[in-house]
Coordinates of C-alpha atoms and ligand atoms in Angstrom, one line a residue:
X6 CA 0.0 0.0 0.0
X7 CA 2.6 2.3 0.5
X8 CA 6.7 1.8 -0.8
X9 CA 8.7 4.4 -0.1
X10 CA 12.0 4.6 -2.0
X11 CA 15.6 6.1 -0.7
X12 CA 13.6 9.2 1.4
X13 CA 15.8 11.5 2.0
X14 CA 15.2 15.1 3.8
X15 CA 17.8 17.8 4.9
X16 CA 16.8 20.9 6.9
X17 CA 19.8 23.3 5.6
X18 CA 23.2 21.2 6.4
X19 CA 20.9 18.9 8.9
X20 CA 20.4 15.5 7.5
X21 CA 17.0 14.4 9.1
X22 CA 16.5 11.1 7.1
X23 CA 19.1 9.2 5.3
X24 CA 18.0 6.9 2.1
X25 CA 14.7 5.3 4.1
X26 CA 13.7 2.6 1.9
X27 CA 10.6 0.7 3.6
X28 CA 7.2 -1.1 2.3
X29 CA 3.5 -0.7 4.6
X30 CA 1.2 -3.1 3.9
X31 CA -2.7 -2.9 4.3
X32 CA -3.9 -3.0 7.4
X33 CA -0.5 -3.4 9.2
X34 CA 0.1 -1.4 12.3
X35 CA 3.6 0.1 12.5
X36 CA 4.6 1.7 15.3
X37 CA 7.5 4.0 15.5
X38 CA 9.8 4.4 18.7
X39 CA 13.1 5.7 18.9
X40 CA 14.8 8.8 20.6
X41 CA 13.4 12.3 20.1
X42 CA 15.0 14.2 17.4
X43 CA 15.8 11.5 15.4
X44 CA 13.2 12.3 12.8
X45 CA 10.4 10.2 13.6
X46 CA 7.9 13.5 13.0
X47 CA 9.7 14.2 9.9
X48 CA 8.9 11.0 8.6
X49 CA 5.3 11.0 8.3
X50 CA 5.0 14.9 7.7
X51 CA 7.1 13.5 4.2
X52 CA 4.1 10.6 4.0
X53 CA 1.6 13.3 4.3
X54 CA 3.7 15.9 2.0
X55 CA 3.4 18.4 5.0
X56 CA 7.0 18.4 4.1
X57 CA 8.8 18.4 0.7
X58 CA 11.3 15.3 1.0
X59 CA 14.8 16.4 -0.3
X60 CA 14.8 13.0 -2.7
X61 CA 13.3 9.7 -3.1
X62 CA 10.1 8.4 -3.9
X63 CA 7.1 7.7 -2.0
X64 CA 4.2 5.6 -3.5
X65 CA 0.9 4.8 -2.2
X66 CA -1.5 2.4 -4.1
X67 CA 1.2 2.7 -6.8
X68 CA 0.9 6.4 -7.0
X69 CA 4.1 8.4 -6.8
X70 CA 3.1 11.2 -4.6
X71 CA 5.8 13.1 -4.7
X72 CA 5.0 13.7 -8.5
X73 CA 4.3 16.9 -9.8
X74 CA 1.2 16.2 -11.2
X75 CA -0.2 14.7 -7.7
X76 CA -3.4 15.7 -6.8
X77 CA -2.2 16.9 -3.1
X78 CA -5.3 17.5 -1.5
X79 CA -6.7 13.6 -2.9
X80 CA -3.3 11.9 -1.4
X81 CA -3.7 13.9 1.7
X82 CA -7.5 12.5 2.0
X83 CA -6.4 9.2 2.2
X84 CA -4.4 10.0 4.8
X85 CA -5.5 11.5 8.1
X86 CA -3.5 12.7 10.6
X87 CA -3.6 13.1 14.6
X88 CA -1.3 15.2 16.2
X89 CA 0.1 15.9 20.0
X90 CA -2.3 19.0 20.2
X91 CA -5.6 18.6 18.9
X92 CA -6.3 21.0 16.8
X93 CA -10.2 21.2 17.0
X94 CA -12.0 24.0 15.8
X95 CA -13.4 25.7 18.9
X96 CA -16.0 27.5 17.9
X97 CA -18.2 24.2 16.5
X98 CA -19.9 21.5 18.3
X99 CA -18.2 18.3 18.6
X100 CA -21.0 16.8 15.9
X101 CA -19.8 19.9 13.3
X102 CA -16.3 19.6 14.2
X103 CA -16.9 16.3 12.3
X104 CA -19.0 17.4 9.7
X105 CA -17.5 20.2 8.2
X106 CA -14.6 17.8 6.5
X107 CA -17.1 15.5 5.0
X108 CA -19.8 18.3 3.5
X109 CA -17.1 20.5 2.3
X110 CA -14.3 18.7 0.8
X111 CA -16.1 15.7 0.0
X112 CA -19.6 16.6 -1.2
X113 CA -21.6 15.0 1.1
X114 CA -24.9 15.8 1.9
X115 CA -25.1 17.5 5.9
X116 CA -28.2 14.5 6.6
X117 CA -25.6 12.0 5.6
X118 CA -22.6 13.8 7.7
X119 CA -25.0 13.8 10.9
X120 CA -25.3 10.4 10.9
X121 CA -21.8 9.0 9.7
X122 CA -20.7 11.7 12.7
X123 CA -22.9 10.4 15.2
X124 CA -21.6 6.4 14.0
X125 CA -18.1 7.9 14.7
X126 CA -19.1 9.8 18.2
X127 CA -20.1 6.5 19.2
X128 CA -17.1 4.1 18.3
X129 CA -14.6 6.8 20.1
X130 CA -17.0 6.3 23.1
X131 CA -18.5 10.6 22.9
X132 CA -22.1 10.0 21.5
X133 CA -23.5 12.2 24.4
X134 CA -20.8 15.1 23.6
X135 CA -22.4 15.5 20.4
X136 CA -23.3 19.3 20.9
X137 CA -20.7 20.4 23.4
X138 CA -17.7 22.6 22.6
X139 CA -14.1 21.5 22.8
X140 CA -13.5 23.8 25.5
X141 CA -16.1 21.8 27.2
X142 CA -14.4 18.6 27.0
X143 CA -11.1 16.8 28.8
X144 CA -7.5 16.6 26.9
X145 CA -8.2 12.8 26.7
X146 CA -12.4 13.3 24.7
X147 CA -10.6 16.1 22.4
X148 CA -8.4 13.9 21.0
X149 CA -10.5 11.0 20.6
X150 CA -12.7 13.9 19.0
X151 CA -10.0 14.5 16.8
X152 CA -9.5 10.7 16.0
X153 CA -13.4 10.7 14.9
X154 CA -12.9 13.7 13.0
X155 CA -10.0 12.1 11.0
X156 CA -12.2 8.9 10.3
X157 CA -14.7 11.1 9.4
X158 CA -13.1 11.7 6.0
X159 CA -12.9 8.3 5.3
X160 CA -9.2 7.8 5.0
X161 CA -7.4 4.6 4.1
X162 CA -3.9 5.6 6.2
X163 CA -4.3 7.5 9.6
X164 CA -1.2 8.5 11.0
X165 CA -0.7 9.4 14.2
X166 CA 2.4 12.0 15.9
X167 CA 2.4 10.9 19.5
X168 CA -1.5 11.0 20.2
X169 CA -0.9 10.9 24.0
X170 CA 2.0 13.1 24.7
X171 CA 0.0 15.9 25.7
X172 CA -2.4 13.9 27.8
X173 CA -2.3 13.5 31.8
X174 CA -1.7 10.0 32.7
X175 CA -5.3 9.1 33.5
X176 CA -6.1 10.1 29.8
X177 CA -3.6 8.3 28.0
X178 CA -5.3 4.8 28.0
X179 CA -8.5 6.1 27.2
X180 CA -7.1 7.2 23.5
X181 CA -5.2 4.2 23.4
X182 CA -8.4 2.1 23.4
X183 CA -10.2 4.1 20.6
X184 CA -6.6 3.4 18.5
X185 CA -6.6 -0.3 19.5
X186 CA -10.0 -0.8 18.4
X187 CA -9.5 0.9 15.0
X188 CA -6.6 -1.6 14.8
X189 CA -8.6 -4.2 15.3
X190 CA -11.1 -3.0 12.7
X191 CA -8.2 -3.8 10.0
X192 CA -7.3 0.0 9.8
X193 CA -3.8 0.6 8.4
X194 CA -2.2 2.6 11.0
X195 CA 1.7 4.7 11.4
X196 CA 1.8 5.6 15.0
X197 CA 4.7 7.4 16.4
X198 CA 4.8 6.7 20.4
X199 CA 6.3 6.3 23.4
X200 CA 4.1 3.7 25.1
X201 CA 5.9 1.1 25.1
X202 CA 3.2 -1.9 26.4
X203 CA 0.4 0.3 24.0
X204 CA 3.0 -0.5 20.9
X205 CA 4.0 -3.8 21.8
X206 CA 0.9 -4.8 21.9
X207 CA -1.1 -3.2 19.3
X208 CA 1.9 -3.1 16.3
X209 CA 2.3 -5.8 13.9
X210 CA 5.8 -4.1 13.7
X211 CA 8.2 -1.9 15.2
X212 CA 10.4 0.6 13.6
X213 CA 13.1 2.0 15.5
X214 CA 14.2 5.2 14.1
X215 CA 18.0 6.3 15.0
X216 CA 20.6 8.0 13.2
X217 CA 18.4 9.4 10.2
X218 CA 16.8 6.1 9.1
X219 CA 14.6 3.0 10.7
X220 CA 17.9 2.1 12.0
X221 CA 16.1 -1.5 13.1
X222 CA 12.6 -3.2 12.3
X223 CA 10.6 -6.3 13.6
X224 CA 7.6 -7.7 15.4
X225 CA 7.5 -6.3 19.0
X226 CA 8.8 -9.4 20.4
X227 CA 11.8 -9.2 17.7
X228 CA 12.2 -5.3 19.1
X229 CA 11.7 -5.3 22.6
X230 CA 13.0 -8.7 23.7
X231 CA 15.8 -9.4 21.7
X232 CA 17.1 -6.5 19.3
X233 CA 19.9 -7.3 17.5
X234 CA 21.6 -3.6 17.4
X235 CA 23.5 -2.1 19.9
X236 CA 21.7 1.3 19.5
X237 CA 17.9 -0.2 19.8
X238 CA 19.3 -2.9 22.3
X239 CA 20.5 0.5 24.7
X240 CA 17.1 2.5 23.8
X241 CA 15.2 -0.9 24.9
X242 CA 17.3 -0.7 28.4
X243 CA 16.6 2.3 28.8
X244 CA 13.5 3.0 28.8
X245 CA 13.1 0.2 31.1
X246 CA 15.0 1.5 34.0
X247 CA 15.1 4.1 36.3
X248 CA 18.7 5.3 37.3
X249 CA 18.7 7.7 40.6
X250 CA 22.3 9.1 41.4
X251 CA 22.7 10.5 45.3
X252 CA 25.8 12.8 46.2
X253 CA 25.6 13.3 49.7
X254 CA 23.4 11.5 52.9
X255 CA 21.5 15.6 52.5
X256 CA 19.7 14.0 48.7
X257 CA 16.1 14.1 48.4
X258 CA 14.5 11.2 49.6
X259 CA 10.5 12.7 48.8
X260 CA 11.9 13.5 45.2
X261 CA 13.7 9.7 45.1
X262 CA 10.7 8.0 46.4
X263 CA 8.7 9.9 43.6
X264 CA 10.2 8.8 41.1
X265 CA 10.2 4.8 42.4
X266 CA 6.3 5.5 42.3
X267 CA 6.5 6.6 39.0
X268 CA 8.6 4.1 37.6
X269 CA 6.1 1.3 39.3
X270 CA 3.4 2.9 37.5
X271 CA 4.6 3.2 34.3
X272 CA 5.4 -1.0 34.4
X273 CA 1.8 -1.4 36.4
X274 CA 4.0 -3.2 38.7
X275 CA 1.9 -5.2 41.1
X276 CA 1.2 -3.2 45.0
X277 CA 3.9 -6.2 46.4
X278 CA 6.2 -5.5 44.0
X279 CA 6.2 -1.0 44.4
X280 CA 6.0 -1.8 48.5
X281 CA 9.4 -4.4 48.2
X282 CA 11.2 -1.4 46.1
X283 CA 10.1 1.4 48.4
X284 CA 10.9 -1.2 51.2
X285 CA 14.5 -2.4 50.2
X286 CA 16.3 0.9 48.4
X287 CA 15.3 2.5 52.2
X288 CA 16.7 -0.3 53.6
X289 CA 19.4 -0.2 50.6
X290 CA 20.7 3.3 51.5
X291 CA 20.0 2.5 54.9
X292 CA 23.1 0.2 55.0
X293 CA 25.5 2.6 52.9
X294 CA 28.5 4.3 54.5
X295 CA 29.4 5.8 52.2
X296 CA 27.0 8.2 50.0
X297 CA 29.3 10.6 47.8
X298 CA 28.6 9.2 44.3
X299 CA 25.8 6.2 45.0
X300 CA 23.9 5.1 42.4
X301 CA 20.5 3.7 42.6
X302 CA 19.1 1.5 39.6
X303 CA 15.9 -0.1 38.7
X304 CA 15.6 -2.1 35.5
X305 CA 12.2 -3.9 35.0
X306 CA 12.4 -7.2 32.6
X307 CA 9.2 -7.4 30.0
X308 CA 10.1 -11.1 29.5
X309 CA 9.7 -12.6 32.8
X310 CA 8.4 -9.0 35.0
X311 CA 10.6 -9.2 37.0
X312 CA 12.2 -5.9 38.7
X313 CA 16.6 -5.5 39.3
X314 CA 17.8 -3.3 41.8
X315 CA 21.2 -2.5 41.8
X316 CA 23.3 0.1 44.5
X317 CA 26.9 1.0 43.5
X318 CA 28.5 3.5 45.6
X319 CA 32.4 4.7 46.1
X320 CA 34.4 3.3 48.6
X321 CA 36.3 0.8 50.6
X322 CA 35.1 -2.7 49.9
X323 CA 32.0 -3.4 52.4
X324 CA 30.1 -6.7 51.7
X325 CA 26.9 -6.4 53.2
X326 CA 26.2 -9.7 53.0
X327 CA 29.1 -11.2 55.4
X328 CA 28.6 -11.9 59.1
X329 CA 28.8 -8.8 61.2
X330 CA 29.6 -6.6 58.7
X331 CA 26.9 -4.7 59.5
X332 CA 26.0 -2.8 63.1
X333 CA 22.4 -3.5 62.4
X334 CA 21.6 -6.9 60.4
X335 CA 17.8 -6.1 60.7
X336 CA 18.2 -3.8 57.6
X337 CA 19.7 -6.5 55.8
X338 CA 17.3 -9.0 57.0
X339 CA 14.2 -7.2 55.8
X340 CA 16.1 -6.9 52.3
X341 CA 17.0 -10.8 52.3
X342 CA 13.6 -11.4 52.8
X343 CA 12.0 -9.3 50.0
X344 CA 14.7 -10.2 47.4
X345 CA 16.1 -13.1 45.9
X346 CA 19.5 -13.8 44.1
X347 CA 21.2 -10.9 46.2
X348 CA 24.9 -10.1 44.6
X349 CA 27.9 -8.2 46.2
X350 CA 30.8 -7.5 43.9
X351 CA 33.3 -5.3 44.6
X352 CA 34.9 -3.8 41.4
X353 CA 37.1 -0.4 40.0
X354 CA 36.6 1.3 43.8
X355 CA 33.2 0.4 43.8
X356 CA 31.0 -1.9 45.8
X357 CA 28.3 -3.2 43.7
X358 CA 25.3 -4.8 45.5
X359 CA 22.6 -6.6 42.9
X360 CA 19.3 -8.3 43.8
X361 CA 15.9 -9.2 42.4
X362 CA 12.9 -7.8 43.7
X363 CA 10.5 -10.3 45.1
X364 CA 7.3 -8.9 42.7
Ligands
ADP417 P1 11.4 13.5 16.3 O1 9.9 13.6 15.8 O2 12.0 12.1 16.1 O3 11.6 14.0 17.6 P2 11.8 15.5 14.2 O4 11.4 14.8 13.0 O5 10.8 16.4 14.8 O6 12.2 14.4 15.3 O7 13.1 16.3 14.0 C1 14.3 15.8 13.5 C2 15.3 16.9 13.4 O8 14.9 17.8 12.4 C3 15.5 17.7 14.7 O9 16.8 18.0 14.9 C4 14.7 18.9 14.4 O10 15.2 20.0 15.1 C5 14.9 19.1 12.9 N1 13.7 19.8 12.3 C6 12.5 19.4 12.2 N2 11.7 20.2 11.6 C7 12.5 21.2 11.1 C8 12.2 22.4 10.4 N3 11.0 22.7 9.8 N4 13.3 23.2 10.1 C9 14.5 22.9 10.6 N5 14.8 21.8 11.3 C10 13.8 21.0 11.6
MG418 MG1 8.3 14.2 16.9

């Protein structure tokens, strides 16, 4: 459905995409990850000619769109587009918001629009919003607006620029849903993101953009379980974990526990798991003597769920773990019992304590 030959684009001397060669077929779901900046945006601005590429060739159903004798406006019809910020006309109704596409650029008849609009209002889940304003509705029911307005104009590509960026937390998974469904309606979808479960689960493939082109491509298990590339293979880590560096016994522990929240919640780590990993990094630092340079990591493993936890800090060699070392072994007691496979290693002036989180 759509080839796209050697893409190339350059902002001035900045070389955005590099020679992107890479067939879509109908009714695949691509998701695209990779670090910001690394023109993931550009990408499908070129797909929707938002953006002139520098050279190459893009076809959809055989068409070269980058012709000069493209009907623009037709190729951009097929393809609808969803963007961070919604970009709803305020001053409509939610049900006109929808309409307008339809009975303007397409011809249809505004009885026909109404009720192809109100189908739509219902599949995102906003039947009842029909005659609100935007203004009126939540960051999470604008874009799912925007979604219906998009399938609206019947298009055979949608393409999405991180849909849920702009969205608090307890909005994301709403929009989610409506994509997932459409995914599951056989809708051929390009969705640049950075939810990771939401694209693992919902792409038939992964690209990971890096270094101007999709620097590596599979299914999600190929991606996010066993990437070949050193680049995705250190994206994949690190989105994963949570690294929290302490410089003196004075750090932030409110800020520290924060963020151990957070990471829990992003993995929808069970309440066991997020009480052992605020229970044993206390415990953890508890045991330290030594807290210029300590790092505290986190790494949470998609394979098997399970949570690492390592400590490194500077210092002379103290292994927790011996007899005695310790004034107080009811710190490392209460970590023994909420971890398993507890490792001490001692290594370039640093002592190196690894365990697993009981989850
Ligand atoms: P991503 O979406 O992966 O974060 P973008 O495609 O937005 O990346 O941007 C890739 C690079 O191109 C960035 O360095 C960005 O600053 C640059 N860039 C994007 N759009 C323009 C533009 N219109 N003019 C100049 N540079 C741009
Ligand atoms: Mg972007």
């Amino acid at each position: 459905m759509i080839k796209i030959r050697n893409l190339s684009k350059r902002f001035g001397d900045l070389e955005v995409l590099r020679d992107v060669s890479v067939d879509i077929k109908k009714g695949e779901v691509i998701a695209i990850i990779g670090p910001s900046g690394t023109g993931k945006s550009t990408f499908l601005r070129c797909l929707n000619l938002l953006e002139n590429p520098t050279s190459g060739a893009i076809y959809i159903d055989d068409i070269p769109i980058l012709d000069k004798n493209t009907d623009v406006p037709k190729i951009r019809q097929k393809m609808g587009m969803v963007f961070q910020s919604f970009n709803l006309y305020a001053h409509l109704t939610v049900l006109e918001n929808l309409t307008i596409g339809p009975i303007k650029l397409l011809g249809m008849k505004k009885s026909e629009a109404n009720q192809k609009a109100a189908e739509l209002l219902k599949l995102v889940g906003l039947a009842e919003k029909a005659y609100t304003f935007p203004d009126e509705l939540s960051g999470g029911q604008k874009q799912r607006v925007a979604i219906a307005r998009c399938m609206a104009m019947e298009p055979e590509i949608l393409l999405f620029d991180e849909p849920t960026s702009a969205l608090d937390p307890t909005m994301i998974s709403e929009v989610l849903a409506v994509i997932r469904r459409l995914a599951r309606e056989g809708m051929t979808m390009i969705i640049v993101t950075h939810e990771m479960e939401f694209a693992r689960n919902t792409a038939s493939r992964i690209f990971y953009m890096d270094e101007g082109i999709i620097y590596e491509e599979g299914t999600p298990q190929q991606i996010f379980d066993n990437p070949q590339k050193e680049k995705t293979r250190a994206f994949i880590h690190r989105i994963r974990s949570l690294n929290y560096h302490i410089a003196s016994p004075d750090y932030d522990l409110y800020a520290l526990q924060a963020e151990l929240e957070a990471f829990c919640e992003k993995h929808m780590l069970s309440k066991k798991a997020s009480d052992n990993i605020a229970l044993i990094s206390e415990e953890v630092l508890g045991i330290q003597s030594n807290y210029s340079n300590l790092d505290l990591s986190l790494s949470y493993s998609e394979k098997d769920g399970g949570v690492e936890m390592v400590c490194e800090s500077e210092g002379n060699p103290v292994n927790p773990l011996e007899e005695g070392a310790l004034e107080d072994d009811l710190g490392l007691m209460l970590i023994k019992s909420r971890s398993d496979n507890i490792e001490y290693k001692y290594e370039n002036g640093r002592n190196i304590l690894t365990l697993g989180v009981k989850v």
